[in-house]
Every structure is written in structure tokens, then in C-alpha cells.
PDB file of C-alpha atoms and ligand atoms in Angstrom:
ATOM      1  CA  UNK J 125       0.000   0.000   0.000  1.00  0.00           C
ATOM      2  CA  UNK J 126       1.886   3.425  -1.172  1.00  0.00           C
ATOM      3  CA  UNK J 127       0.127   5.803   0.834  1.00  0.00           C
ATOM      4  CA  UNK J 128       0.177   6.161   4.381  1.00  0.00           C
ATOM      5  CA  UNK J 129      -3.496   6.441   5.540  1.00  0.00           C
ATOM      6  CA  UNK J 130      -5.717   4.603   2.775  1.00  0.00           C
ATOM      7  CA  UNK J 131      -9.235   4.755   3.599  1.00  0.00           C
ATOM      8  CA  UNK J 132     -12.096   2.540   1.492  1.00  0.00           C
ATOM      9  CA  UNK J 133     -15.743   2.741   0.637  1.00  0.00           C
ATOM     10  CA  UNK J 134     -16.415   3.351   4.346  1.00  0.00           C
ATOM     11  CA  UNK J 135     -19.876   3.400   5.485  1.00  0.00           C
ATOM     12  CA  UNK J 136     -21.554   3.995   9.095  1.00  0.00           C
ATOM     13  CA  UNK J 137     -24.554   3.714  10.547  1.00  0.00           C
ATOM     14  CA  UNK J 138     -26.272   5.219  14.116  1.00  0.00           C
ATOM     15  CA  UNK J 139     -29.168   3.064  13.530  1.00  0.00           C
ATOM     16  CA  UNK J 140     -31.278   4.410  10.677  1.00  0.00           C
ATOM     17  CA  UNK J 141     -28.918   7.495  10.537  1.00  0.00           C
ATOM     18  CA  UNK J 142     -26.256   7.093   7.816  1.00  0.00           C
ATOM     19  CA  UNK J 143     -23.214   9.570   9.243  1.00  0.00           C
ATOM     20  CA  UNK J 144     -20.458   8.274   6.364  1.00  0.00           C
ATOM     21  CA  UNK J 145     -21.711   7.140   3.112  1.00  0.00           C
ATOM     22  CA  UNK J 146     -19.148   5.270   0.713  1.00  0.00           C
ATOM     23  CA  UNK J 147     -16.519   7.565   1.788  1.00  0.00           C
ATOM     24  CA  UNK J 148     -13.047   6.641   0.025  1.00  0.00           C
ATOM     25  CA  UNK J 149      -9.900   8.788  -0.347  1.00  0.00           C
ATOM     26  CA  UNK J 150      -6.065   7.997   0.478  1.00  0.00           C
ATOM     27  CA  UNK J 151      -2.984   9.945   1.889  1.00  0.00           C
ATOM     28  CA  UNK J 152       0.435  10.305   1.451  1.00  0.00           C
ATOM     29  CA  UNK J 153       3.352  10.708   3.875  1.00  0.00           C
ATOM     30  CA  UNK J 154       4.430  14.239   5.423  1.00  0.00           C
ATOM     31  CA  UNK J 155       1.376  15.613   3.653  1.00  0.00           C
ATOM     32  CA  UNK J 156      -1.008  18.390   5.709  1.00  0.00           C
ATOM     33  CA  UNK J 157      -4.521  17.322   5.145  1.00  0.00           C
ATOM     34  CA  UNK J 158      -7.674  19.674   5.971  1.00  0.00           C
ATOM     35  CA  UNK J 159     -10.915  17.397   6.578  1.00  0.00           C
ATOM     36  CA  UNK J 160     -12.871  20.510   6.081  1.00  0.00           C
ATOM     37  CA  UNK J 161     -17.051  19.672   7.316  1.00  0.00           C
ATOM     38  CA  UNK J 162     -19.797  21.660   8.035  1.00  0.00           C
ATOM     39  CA  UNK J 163     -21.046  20.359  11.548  1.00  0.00           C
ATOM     40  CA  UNK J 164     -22.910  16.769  11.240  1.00  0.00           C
ATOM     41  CA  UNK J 165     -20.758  16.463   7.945  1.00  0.00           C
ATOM     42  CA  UNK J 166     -19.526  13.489  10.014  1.00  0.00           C
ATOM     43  CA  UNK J 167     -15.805  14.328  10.570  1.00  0.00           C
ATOM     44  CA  UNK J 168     -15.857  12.708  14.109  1.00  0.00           C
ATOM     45  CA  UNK J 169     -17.365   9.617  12.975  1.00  0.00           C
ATOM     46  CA  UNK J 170     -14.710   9.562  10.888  1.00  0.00           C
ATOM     47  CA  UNK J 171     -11.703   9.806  13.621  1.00  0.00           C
ATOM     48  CA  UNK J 172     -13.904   7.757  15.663  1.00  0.00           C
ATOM     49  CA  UNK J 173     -13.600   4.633  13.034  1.00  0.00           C
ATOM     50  CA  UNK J 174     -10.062   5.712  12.565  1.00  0.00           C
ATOM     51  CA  UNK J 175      -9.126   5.622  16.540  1.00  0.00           C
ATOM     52  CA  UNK J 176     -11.425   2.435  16.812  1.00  0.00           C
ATOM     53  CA  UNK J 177     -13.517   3.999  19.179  1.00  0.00           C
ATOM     54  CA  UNK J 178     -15.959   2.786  16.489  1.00  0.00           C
ATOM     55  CA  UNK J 179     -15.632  -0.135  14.056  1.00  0.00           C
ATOM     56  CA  UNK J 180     -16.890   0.305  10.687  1.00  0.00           C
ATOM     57  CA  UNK J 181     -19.191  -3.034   9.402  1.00  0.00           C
ATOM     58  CA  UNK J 182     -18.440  -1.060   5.695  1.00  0.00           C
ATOM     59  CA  UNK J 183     -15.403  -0.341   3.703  1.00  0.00           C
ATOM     60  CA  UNK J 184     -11.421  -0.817   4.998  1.00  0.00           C
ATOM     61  CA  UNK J 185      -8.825   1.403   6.557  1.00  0.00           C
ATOM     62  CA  UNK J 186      -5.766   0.627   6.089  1.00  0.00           C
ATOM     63  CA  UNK J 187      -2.880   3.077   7.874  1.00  0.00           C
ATOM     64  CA  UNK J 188       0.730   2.573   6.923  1.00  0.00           C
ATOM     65  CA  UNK J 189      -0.262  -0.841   5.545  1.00  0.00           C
ATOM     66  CA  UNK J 190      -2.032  -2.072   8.452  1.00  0.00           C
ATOM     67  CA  UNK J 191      -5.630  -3.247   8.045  1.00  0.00           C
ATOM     68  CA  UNK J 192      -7.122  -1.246  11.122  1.00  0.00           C
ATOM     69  CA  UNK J 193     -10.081  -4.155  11.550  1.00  0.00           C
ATOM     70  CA  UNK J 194      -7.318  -7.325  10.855  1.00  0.00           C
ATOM     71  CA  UNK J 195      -4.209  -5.874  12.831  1.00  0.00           C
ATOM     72  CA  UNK J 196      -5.541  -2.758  14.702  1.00  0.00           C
ATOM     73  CA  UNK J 197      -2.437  -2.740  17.053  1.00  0.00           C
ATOM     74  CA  UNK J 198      -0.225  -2.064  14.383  1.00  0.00           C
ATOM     75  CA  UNK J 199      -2.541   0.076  12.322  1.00  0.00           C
ATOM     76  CA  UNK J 200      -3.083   2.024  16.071  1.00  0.00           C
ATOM     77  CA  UNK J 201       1.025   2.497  16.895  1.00  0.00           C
ATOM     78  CA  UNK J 202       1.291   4.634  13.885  1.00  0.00           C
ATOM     79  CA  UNK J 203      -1.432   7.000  14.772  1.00  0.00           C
ATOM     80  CA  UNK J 204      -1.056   9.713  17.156  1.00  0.00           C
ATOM     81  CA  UNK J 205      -4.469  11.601  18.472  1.00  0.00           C
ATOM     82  CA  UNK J 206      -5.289  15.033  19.800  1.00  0.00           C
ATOM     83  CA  UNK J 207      -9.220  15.162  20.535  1.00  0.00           C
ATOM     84  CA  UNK J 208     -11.082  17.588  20.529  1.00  0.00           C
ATOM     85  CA  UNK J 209     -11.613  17.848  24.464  1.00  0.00           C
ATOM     86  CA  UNK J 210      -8.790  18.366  26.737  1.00  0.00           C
ATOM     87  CA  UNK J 211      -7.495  15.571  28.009  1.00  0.00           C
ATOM     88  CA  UNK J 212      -4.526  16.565  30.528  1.00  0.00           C
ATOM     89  CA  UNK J 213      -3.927  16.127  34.134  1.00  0.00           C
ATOM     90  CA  UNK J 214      -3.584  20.110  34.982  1.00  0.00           C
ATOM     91  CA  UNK J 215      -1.720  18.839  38.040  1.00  0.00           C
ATOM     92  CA  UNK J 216       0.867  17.550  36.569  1.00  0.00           C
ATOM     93  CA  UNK J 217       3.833  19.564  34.964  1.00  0.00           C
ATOM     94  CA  UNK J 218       4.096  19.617  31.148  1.00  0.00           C
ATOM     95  CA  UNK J 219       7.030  16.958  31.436  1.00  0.00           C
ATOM     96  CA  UNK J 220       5.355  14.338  33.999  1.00  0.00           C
ATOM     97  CA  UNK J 221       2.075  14.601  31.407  1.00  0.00           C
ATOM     98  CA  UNK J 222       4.028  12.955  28.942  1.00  0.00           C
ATOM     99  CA  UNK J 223       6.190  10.549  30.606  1.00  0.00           C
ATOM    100  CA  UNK J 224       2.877   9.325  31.992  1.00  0.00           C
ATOM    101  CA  UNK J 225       1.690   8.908  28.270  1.00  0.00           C
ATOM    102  CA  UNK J 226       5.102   7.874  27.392  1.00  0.00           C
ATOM    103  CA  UNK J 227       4.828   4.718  30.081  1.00  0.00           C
ATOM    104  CA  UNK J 228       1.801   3.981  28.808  1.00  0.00           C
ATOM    105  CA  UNK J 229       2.929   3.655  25.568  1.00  0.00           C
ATOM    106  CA  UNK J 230       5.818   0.782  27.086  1.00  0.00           C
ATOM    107  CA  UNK J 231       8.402   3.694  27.551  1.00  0.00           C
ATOM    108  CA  UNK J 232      10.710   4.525  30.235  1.00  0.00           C
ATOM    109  CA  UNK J 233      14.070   5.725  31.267  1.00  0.00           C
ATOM    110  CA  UNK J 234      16.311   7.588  28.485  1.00  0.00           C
ATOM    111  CA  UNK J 235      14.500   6.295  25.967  1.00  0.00           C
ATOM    112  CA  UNK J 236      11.304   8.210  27.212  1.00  0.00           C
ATOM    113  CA  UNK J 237      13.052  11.212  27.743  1.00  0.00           C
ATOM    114  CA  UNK J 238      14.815  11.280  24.378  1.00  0.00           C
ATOM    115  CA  UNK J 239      11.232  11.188  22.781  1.00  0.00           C
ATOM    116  CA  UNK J 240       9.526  13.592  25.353  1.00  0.00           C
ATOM    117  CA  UNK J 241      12.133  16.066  24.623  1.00  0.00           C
ATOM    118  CA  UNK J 242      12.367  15.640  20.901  1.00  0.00           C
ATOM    119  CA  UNK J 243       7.887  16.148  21.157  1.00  0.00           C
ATOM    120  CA  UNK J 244       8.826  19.286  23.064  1.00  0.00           C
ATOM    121  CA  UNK J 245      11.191  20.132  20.604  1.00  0.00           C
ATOM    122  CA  UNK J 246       8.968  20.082  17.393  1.00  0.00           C
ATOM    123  CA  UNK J 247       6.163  22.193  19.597  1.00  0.00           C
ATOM    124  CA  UNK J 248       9.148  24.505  20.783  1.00  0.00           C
ATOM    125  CA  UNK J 249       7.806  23.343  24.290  1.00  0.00           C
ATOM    126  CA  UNK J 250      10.672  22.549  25.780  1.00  0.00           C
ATOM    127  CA  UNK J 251      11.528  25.407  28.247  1.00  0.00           C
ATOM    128  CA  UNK J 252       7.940  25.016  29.963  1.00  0.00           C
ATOM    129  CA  UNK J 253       8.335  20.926  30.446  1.00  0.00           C
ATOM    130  CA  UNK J 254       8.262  22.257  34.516  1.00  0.00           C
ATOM    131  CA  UNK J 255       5.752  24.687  34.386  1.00  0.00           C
ATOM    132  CA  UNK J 256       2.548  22.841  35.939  1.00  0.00           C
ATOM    133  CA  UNK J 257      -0.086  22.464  32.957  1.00  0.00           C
ATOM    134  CA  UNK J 258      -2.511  24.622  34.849  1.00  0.00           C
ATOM    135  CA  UNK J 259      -0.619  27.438  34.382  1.00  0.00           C
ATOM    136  CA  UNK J 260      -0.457  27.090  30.595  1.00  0.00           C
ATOM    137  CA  UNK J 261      -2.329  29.029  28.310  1.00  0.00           C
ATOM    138  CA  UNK J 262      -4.919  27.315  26.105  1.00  0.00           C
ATOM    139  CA  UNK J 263      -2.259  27.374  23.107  1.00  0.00           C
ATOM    140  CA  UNK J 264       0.556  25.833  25.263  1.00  0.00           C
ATOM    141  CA  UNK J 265      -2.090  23.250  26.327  1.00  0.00           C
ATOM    142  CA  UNK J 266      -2.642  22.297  22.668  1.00  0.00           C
ATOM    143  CA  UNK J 267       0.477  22.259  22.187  1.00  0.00           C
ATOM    144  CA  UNK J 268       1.588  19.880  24.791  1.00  0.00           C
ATOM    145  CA  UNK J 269      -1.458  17.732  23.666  1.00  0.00           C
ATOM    146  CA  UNK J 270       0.036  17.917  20.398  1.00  0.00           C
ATOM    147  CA  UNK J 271       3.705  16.983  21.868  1.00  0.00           C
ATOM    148  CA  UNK J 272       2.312  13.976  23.832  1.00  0.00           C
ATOM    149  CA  UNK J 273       0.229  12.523  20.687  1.00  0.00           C
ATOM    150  CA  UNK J 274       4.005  12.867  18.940  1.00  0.00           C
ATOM    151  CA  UNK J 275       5.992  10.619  21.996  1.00  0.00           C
ATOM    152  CA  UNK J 276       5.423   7.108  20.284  1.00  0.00           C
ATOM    153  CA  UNK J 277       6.468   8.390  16.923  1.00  0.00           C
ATOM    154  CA  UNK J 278       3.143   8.174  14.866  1.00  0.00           C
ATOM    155  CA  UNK J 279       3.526   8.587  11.020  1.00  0.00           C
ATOM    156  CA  UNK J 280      -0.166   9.819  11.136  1.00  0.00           C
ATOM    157  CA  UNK J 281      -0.865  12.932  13.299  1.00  0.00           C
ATOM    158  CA  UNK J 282      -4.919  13.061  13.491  1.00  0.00           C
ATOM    159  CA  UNK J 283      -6.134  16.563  15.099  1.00  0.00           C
ATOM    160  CA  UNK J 284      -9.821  17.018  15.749  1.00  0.00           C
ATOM    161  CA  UNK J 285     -10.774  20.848  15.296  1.00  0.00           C
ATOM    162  CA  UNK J 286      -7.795  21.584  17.579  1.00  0.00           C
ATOM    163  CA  UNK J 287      -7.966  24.937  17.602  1.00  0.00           C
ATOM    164  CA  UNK J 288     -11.378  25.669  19.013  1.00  0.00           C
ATOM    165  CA  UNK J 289     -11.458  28.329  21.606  1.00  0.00           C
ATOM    166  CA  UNK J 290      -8.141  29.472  21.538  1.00  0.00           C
ATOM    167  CA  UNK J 291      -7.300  33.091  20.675  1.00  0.00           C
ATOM    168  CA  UNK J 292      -6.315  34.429  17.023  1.00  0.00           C
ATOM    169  CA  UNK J 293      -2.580  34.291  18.090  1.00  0.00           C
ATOM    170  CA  UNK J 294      -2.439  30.635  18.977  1.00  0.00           C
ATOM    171  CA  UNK J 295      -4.823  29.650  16.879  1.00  0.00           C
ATOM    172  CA  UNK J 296      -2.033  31.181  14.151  1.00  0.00           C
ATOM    173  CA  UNK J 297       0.870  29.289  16.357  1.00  0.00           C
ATOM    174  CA  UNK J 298      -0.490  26.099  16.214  1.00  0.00           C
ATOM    175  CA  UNK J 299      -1.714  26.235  13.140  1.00  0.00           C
ATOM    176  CA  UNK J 300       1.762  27.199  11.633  1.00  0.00           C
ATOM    177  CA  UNK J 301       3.596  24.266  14.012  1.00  0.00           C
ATOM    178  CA  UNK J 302       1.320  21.281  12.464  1.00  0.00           C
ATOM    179  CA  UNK J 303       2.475  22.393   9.290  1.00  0.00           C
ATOM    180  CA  UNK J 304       5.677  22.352  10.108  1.00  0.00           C
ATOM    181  CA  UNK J 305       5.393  18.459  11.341  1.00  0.00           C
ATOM    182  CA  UNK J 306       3.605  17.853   7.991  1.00  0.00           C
ATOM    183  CA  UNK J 307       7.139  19.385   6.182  1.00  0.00           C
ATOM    184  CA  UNK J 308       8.877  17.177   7.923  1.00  0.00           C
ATOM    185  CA  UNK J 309       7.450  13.912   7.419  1.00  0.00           C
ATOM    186  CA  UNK J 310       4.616  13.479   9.432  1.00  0.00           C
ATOM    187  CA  UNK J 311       0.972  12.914   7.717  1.00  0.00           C
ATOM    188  CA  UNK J 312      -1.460  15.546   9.467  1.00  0.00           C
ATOM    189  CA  UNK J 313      -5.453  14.801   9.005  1.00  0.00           C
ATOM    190  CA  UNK J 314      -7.243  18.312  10.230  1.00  0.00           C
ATOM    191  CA  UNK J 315     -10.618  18.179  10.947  1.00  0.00           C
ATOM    192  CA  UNK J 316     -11.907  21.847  10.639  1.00  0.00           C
ATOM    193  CA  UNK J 317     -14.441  24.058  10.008  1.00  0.00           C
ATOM    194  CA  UNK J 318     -12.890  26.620   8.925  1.00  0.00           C
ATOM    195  CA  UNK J 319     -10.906  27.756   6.033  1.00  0.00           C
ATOM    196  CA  UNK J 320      -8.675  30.123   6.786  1.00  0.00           C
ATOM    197  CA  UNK J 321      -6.965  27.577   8.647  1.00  0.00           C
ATOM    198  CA  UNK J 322      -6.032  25.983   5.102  1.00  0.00           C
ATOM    199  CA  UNK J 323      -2.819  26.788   2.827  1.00  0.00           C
ATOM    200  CA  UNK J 324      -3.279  26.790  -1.268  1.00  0.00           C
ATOM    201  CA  UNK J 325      -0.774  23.653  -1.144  1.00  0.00           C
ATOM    202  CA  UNK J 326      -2.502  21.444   1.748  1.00  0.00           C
ATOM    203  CA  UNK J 327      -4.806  18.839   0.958  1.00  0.00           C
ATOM    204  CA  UNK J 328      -8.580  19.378   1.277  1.00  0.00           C
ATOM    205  CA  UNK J 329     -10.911  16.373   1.736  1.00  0.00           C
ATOM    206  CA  UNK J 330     -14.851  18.248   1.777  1.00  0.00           C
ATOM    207  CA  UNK J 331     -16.987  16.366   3.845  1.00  0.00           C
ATOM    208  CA  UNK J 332     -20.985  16.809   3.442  1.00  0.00           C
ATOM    209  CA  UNK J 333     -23.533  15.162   4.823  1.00  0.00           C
ATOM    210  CA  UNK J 334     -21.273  11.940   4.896  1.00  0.00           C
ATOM    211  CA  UNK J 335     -20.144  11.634   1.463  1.00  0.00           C
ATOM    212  CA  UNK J 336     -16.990  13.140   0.151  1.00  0.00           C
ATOM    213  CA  UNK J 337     -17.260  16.214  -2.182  1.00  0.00           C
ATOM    214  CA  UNK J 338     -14.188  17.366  -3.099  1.00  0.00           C
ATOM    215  CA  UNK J 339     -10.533  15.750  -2.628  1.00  0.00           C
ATOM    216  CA  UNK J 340      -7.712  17.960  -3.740  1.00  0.00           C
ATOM    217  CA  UNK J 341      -4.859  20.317  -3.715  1.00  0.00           C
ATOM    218  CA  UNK J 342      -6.733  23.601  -1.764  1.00  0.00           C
ATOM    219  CA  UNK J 343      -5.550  25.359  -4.834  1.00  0.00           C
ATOM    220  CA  UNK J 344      -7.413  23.685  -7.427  1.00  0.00           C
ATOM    221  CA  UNK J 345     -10.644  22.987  -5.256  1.00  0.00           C
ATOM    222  CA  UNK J 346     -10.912  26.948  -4.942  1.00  0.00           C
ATOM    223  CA  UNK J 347      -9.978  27.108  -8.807  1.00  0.00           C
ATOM    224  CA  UNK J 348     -10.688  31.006  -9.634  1.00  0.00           C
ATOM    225  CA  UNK J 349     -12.563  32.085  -6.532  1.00  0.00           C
ATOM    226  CA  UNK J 350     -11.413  31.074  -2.899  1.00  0.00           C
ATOM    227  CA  UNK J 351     -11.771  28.038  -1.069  1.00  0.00           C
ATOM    228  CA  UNK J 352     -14.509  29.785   1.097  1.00  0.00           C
ATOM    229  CA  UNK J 353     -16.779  30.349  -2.232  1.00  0.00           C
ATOM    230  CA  UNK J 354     -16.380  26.717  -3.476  1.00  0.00           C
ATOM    231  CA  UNK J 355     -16.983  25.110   0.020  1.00  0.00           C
ATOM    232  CA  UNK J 356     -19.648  27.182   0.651  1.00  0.00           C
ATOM    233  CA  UNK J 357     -20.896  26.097  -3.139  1.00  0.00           C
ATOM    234  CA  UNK J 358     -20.229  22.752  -2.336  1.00  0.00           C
ATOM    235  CA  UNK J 359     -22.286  22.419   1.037  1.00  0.00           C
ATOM    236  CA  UNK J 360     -24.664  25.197   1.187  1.00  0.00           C
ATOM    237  CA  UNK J 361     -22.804  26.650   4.737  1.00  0.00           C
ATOM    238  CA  UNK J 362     -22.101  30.234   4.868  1.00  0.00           C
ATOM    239  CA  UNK J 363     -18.558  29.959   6.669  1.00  0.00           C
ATOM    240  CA  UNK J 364     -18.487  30.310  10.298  1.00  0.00           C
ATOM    241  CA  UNK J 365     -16.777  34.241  10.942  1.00  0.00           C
ATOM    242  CA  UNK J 366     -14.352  33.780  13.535  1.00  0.00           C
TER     243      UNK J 366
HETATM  244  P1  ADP Y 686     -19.149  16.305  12.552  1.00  0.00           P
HETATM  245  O1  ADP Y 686     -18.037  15.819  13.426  1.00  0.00           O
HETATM  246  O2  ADP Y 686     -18.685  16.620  11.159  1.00  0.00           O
HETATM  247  O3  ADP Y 686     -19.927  17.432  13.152  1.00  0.00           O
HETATM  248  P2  ADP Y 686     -20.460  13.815  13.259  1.00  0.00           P
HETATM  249  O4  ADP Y 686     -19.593  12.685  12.834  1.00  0.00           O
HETATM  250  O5  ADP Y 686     -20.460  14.189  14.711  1.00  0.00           O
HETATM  251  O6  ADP Y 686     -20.171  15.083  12.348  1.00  0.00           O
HETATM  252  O7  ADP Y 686     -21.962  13.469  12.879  1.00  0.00           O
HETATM  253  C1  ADP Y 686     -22.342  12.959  11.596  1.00  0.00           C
HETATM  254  C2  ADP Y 686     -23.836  12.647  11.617  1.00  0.00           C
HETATM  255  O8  ADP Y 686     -24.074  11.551  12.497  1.00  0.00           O
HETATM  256  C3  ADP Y 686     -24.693  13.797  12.133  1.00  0.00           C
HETATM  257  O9  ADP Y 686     -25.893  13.814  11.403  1.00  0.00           O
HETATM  258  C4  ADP Y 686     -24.936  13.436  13.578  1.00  0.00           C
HETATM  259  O10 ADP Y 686     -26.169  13.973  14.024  1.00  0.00           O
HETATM  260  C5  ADP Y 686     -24.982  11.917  13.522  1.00  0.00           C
HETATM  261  N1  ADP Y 686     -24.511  11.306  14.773  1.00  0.00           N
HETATM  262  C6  ADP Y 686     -23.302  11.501  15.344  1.00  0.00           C
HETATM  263  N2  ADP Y 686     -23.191  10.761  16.463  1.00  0.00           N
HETATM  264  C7  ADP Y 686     -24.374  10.089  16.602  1.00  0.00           C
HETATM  265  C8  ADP Y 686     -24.885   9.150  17.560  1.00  0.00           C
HETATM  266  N3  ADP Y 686     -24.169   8.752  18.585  1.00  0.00           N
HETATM  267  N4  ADP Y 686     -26.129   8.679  17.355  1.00  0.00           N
HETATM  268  C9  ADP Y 686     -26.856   9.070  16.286  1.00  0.00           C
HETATM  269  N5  ADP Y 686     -26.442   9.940  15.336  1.00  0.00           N
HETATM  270  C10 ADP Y 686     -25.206  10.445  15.495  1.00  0.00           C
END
């Protein structure tokens, strides 16, 4: 399988409610990927299937090879996760956070701290790894989120509209740093809302109403106009302002 994150006439069903229908589109390495939905497009069932918090009865995933239904452990070790809630101890400093990922993850020692400090690295996070997290701003929490989901060396980054609530600077910060990880090798999936979060070069899978409507460079999917007009064309959502 050439591309990293493959993902096959996937289906799901709540019941009579059909949240993905036939949804197929694959992803190649250190690519930055918007997966750009109005709300109920179905974006988190989406990460959902592709975390295995849900199992999809329709269609295949496959991530770096692995069959996510045959060998999930596998298919699992390659992704890293940042969800949309928080998910930190705040009591904790930024640097016992991740160790405690890290050991549950199997790591310990020097060999924990050489990946906790390379994380901090990429998120340049390294000079608050004693602050407690409570004192962190909501950017610096993302982006120690963002460092932990990096700690058992993922090749797929999956971030679920991880900028929500934080202010136009961090929003830009964070932003700016995930791209960054996709330049250097990492595949990034974005669920988002909103466009201005998207570069002409990045990926852009549209999501509507559980079917995919668009899959392209952002560039060509805005053609003439902006990526704003043709998403809006495409799904009937004025864009959220921010
Ligand atoms: P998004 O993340 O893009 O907002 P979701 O994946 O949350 O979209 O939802 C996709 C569709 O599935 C929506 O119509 C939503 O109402 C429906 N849905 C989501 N979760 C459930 C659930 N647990 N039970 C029934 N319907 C659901």
C-alpha cells in the first residue's frame, strides 16, 4: 500500500442514521490534510472509526499498511491523536504529562526522555516541560497535547478541530507548528471548520452530509474564486466568521 493512511468505501450507521456514506480517499506521507465539514458532515465519525472507538461493518482502513479491523495494534502504533476535548492532568507539569503517556505507551528511562524532549522540541515546548499544565495558556495546552500525541512516533498525526477556543494568536501558532510536522514527514489529518486555517498547497478532503465532495490540492478545489466560495458552493454553509 503506497500511501500512508488509505481509507475505502467506508460506510456507518447510528441506527437508521447514515453519518459516512461510501466515503473513500487515500494519503500520502508528510502531507497536511484539511478534513474541512460543516457540523454533522460526520468528521468525528470519521476519527472515531479511525481511533477504533468505532468499528466500521463497511469499507477498509488501512494506515501505513495495516488493516485497522485485521491488525488494529499495528494500524493504532502509527497514529497519534489530539481530541477535541482536553485531556490533561492540569496537576501535573508539562514533562510528567508525557512521561505518563510515554509509560503507557511501554516507555521509560532515556529512551522516554529522548522522545519527550524531541515532542517538546517540534512544539518549541521545551523550556515550559516544569511549568505545571494549569498554568499554561490554552495554546501551550494544545500544544503539549500535540507533543504527547508525537511521543510514540506516529507517522499519522490526526487533530480534531484543535484549535477551538483558543485566541487568534495561537490559533495562528499552532496552526503554523502542524504544518511544520507535515514538512517534515509526518501525515497531518485536520478536521476543521474553517478555512482560513487551510494553505493553497494542503490537501482538502470536503466532507458533506457523509459523502466526500471534493478531494484535492486547496488550490485547485478553490480554482478562480477562494476556497470559502467553493466550500460554501459545495455544502450550502455560509462559513463560520471567527
Ligand atoms: P461532525 O463531526 O462533522 O460534526 P459527526 O460525525 O459528529 O459530524 O456526525 C455525523 C452525523 O451523524 C450527524 O448527522 C450526527 O447527528 C450523527 N450522529 C453523530 N453521532 C451520533 C450518535 N451517537 N447517534 C446518532 N447519530 C449520530
Amino acid at each position: 500500500m503506497a500511501n500512508t493512511l488509505h481509507v475505502q468505501n467506508v460506510t456507518y450507521r447510528y441506527g437508521a442514521k447514515t453519518a459516512l456514506d461510501d466515503v473513500s480517499f487515500e494519503l500520502a506521507q508528510g502531507r497536511f490534510c484539511a478534513l474541512l465539514g460543516p457540523n454533522g458532515a460526520g468528521k468525528s465519525t470519521l476519527f472515531s472509526l479511525l481511533t477504533r472507538l468505532l468499528v466500521a461493518r463497511q469499507g477498509t482502513i488501512h494506515v501505513a499498511g495495516h488493516d485497522i479491523a485485521h491488525d488494529p495494534r499495528a494500524a493504532l502504533a502509527k497514529i497519534g491523536v489530539v481530541f477535541q476535548q482536553q485531556t490533561l492532568d492540569l496537576n501535573m507539569s508539562v514533562a510528567q504529562n508525557l512521561r505518563y503517556f510515554a509509560a503507557l505507551q511501554g516507555l521509560s528511562g532515556r529512551a522516554a526522555q529522548q522522545r519527550i524532549d524531541q515532542a517538546l522540541d517540534r512544539l518549541a515546548m521545551r523550556e515550559r516541560a516544569g511549568e505545571k499544565a494549569r498554568n499554561l495558556n490554552g495554546g501551550h495546552r494544545r500544544r503539549m497535547e500535540i507533543a504527547r500525541a508525537l511521543i510514540h512516533d506516529p507517522q499519522v498525526l490526526l487533530l480534531d478541530e484543535p484549535t477551538v477556543g483558543l485566541d487568534t494568536s495561537s490559533r495562528q501558532a499552532i496552526t503554523d507548528h502542524v504544518h511544520d510536522l507535515a514538512d517534515s514527514g509526518l501525515l497531518v489529518l485536520w478536521a476543521t471548520h474553517l478555512v482560513d486555517e487551510i494553505r493553497p498547497d494542503d490537501d482538502v478532503v470536503i466532507l458533506h452530509r457523509g459523502k466526500v465532495r471534493a478531494h484535492d490540492r486547496a488550490a485547485a478545489i478553490a480554482g478562480a474564486g477562494s476556497l470559502s466560495e467553493a466550500f460554501i458552493a459545495m455544502t450550502d454553509t455560509p462559513v463560520p466568521s471567527l
